[in-house]
Amino acid sequence: MRKLLTSKWTKGAVFLVSSIPFLLLSWGLLRGDLGINPVETLQHTTGDWTLRFLIFTLIRYRRMLGLFAFFYVVLHFLTYLGPDQSFNFSGMWDDVAKRKFVTVGFAAFVLLIPLAATSTAGMIRRLGGKRWQALHRLIYICAILGVIHYYWLVKSDVRKPVFYGALVGILLLWRVWDSYFRGKGTAPAPVKTGVSATI
Ligand code: HEM
């Protein structure tokens, strides 16, 4: 099983599947087929996929899927900065300060930047396993902020953000449980420059 999960074919397949939302959005955009409000469709779809990929990183292929989360949040942010704010940075800062759901979304985005920037094998070596791992625990904060961002932006039906929040809660508890028992039993798994690394 472990062999299958770490094989380059499986990783290639995960990469392709992770690209599908982007390919579908691009296709819809090219065909002018993103509904009556294409900007809203882009913003919501990229936001949804950012949160989903943040959650996926808590399970497997953390580095690759974390980079996909970053990729989708950059698209999400660009649909906000461009069509929403007309690339007016001072207006954007006002909005970040004023609307609390934008504040937390922005905070999550900013926290993801150092994670994406240190996702290469070279950076893992340079930082050293322990420091790198400590830095990459920020992914948990990003996932929590992502859920709060979603919860605060919905107007009435909170079922989806609550569902994502429950998933994040369960996965974080599982990670705490796992590291506690791993710590007691066997030695902690070394940081690898492959699948088991966060982002
Ligand atoms: C890790 C960071 C982020 C995550 C996980 C995230 C996630 C989401 C999600 C799930 C939605 C709702 C999608 C839906 O309704 O189906 C959303 C909407 C939105 N997000 Fe984010 N987002 C993030 C960062 C940001 C940032 C950096 C900004 C802007 C500075 C932003 C601005 C917005 C806006 C304006 C909406 C639409 C609100 C509305 O429809 O009223 N988000 N985001």
XYZ file of C-alpha atoms and ligand atoms in Angstrom:
242
model
C 0.000 0.000 0.000
C 2.779 2.411 1.002
C 4.559 1.609 -2.270
C 1.426 2.506 -4.217
C 0.912 5.761 -2.304
C 4.501 6.888 -2.841
C 4.793 5.805 -6.478
C 5.401 8.562 -8.984
C 2.375 7.383 -10.994
C 0.051 7.920 -8.048
C 1.579 11.339 -7.443
C 1.159 12.163 -11.139
C -2.480 11.089 -10.973
C -3.066 13.235 -7.853
C -1.508 16.175 -9.682
C -3.772 15.705 -12.695
C -6.919 15.335 -10.599
C -5.980 18.436 -8.585
C -5.686 20.423 -11.820
C -9.220 19.526 -12.948
C -11.010 22.415 -11.158
C -8.598 24.860 -12.794
C -9.018 23.262 -16.220
C -12.810 23.312 -15.912
C -12.803 26.959 -14.846
C -10.481 27.910 -17.713
C -12.647 25.997 -20.166
C -15.791 27.662 -18.837
C -14.126 31.068 -19.085
C -13.004 30.459 -22.667
C -16.463 29.321 -23.687
C -18.159 32.132 -21.794
C -19.997 29.469 -19.847
C -19.580 30.502 -16.201
C -23.182 31.515 -15.571
C -24.743 34.967 -15.339
C -22.082 36.239 -12.952
C -18.734 34.770 -14.082
C -16.709 36.762 -11.526
C -18.819 35.407 -8.691
C -18.475 31.872 -10.085
C -14.695 32.287 -10.276
C -14.490 33.757 -6.793
C -16.670 31.127 -5.183
C -15.179 28.162 -7.011
C -11.580 29.178 -6.292
C -12.500 29.892 -2.638
C -14.155 26.479 -2.303
C -11.155 24.703 -3.814
C -8.686 26.597 -1.659
C -10.476 25.402 1.447
C -10.815 21.847 0.149
C -7.113 21.652 -0.672
C -6.205 23.053 2.741
C -8.246 20.215 4.218
C -6.675 17.630 1.890
C -3.214 18.712 3.092
C -4.164 17.465 6.556
C -4.415 13.943 5.113
C -1.804 13.107 2.436
C 0.505 14.456 -0.269
C 0.791 17.529 1.888
C 3.430 19.364 -0.064
C 1.793 18.983 -3.465
C -1.733 19.613 -2.241
C -0.562 22.549 -0.147
C 0.902 24.080 -3.275
C -2.422 23.549 -5.012
C -4.165 25.311 -2.092
C -1.768 28.197 -2.630
C -2.370 28.183 -6.370
C -6.151 28.345 -5.899
C -5.929 31.060 -3.230
C -3.812 33.196 -5.563
C -6.534 32.873 -8.222
C -9.167 33.584 -5.563
C -7.299 36.659 -4.395
C -6.825 37.884 -7.990
C -10.553 37.653 -8.706
C -11.024 39.802 -5.609
C -8.245 42.291 -6.340
C -9.092 42.634 -10.041
C -12.822 42.542 -10.753
C -13.881 43.374 -7.164
C -11.390 46.085 -6.230
C -10.222 47.181 -9.723
C -6.596 46.738 -8.552
C -7.084 49.640 -6.151
C -4.725 48.689 -3.321
C -5.804 51.409 -0.908
C -9.444 50.356 -1.357
C -8.361 46.776 -0.753
C -6.606 47.659 2.515
C -9.714 49.542 3.678
C -11.796 46.479 2.895
C -9.332 44.151 4.659
C -9.549 46.366 7.741
C -13.334 46.818 7.575
C -14.883 43.456 6.729
C -13.793 40.844 9.228
C -14.295 37.899 6.854
C -11.886 39.570 4.411
C -9.428 40.201 7.291
C -9.217 36.518 8.217
C -9.128 35.357 4.576
C -6.286 37.749 3.935
C -4.449 36.561 7.064
C -4.723 32.954 5.865
C -3.405 33.973 2.457
C -0.421 35.817 3.969
C 0.409 32.828 6.188
C 0.407 30.532 3.184
C 3.088 32.584 1.411
C 6.089 31.462 3.541
C 4.834 27.885 3.344
C 4.708 27.932 -0.439
C 8.069 29.726 -0.573
C 9.740 27.065 1.567
C 8.194 24.069 -0.143
C 11.244 23.087 -2.156
C 13.599 20.283 -1.136
C 16.420 22.850 -0.973
C 14.504 24.987 1.530
C 13.707 21.957 3.675
C 17.430 21.183 3.817
C 18.367 24.807 4.464
C 15.876 25.286 7.304
C 16.465 21.883 8.840
C 13.722 19.338 9.510
C 12.604 20.598 12.928
C 12.381 24.278 12.043
C 10.747 23.496 8.733
C 8.162 21.294 10.393
C 7.428 23.939 13.029
C 6.933 26.565 10.321
C 4.687 24.282 8.315
C 2.382 23.724 11.270
C 0.987 27.109 10.201
C -1.083 25.120 7.734
C -3.402 24.192 10.631
C -3.962 27.870 11.413
C -4.616 28.549 7.713
C -7.267 25.815 7.583
C -8.967 27.186 10.722
C -8.858 30.773 9.393
C -10.256 29.519 6.065
C -13.245 27.997 7.854
C -13.833 31.180 9.913
C -13.587 33.253 6.704
C -16.274 31.086 5.105
C -18.470 31.044 8.222
C -18.391 34.833 8.509
C -19.115 35.503 4.859
C -22.238 33.351 4.476
C -25.394 35.250 5.156
C -27.810 32.594 6.382
C -27.157 28.945 5.509
C -24.075 28.012 7.556
C -24.263 24.271 6.829
C -21.298 24.174 4.434
C -18.839 26.144 6.594
C -19.948 24.134 9.644
C -19.339 20.908 7.704
C -15.844 22.052 6.679
C -15.194 23.197 10.257
C -16.144 19.758 11.589
C -13.831 18.095 9.059
C -10.927 20.349 10.051
C -11.662 19.680 13.747
C -11.705 15.892 13.247
C -8.507 15.917 11.171
C -6.672 18.116 13.654
C -7.719 15.875 16.543
C -6.559 12.878 14.556
C -3.169 14.519 13.965
C -2.768 15.350 17.661
C -3.729 11.783 18.584
C -1.403 10.336 15.963
C 1.614 12.439 16.972
C 0.977 11.722 20.687
C 0.991 7.971 20.179
C 3.790 8.056 17.635
C 5.800 10.118 20.117
C 5.200 7.521 22.825
C 5.928 4.524 20.671
C 8.231 4.767 17.740
C 10.505 7.678 16.870
C 8.889 10.573 14.963
C 8.880 10.181 11.214
C 11.727 12.116 9.593
C 10.877 15.061 7.368
C 11.125 13.852 3.830
C 11.394 15.994 0.802
C 8.580 13.989 -0.739
C 5.027 13.067 0.091
C 4.956 13.332 3.834
C 6.091 16.934 3.979
C 3.525 19.661 4.625
C 3.242 21.826 1.504
C -6.772 30.487 2.634
C -7.463 31.563 2.323
C -8.894 31.580 1.847
C -9.838 30.588 1.827
C -9.724 29.156 2.312
C -11.035 31.166 1.238
C -12.215 30.478 1.038
C -13.382 31.033 0.572
C -14.627 30.353 0.427
C -14.848 28.875 0.760
C -15.532 31.232 -0.072
C -17.018 30.957 -0.353
C -17.227 30.217 -1.611
C -18.691 29.888 -1.816
O -19.561 30.678 -1.430
O -18.960 28.830 -2.401
C -14.860 32.498 -0.233
C -15.456 33.639 -0.709
C -14.852 34.856 -0.759
N -13.556 35.140 -0.391
Fe -12.175 33.825 0.275
N -10.803 32.471 0.929
C -9.506 32.764 1.286
C -8.842 33.962 1.126
C -9.439 35.108 0.676
C -8.758 36.360 0.479
C -7.250 36.573 0.654
C -9.686 37.256 0.067
C -9.507 38.700 -0.278
C -8.602 39.473 0.257
C -10.966 36.567 -0.007
C -12.161 37.151 -0.377
C -13.326 36.479 -0.604
C -14.543 37.096 -1.117
C -14.726 38.573 -1.466
C -15.505 36.073 -1.222
C -16.945 36.195 -1.735
C -17.823 36.750 -0.667
C -19.267 36.862 -1.077
O -19.722 36.171 -1.988
O -19.968 37.654 -0.474
N -10.778 35.250 0.359
N -13.562 32.355 0.164
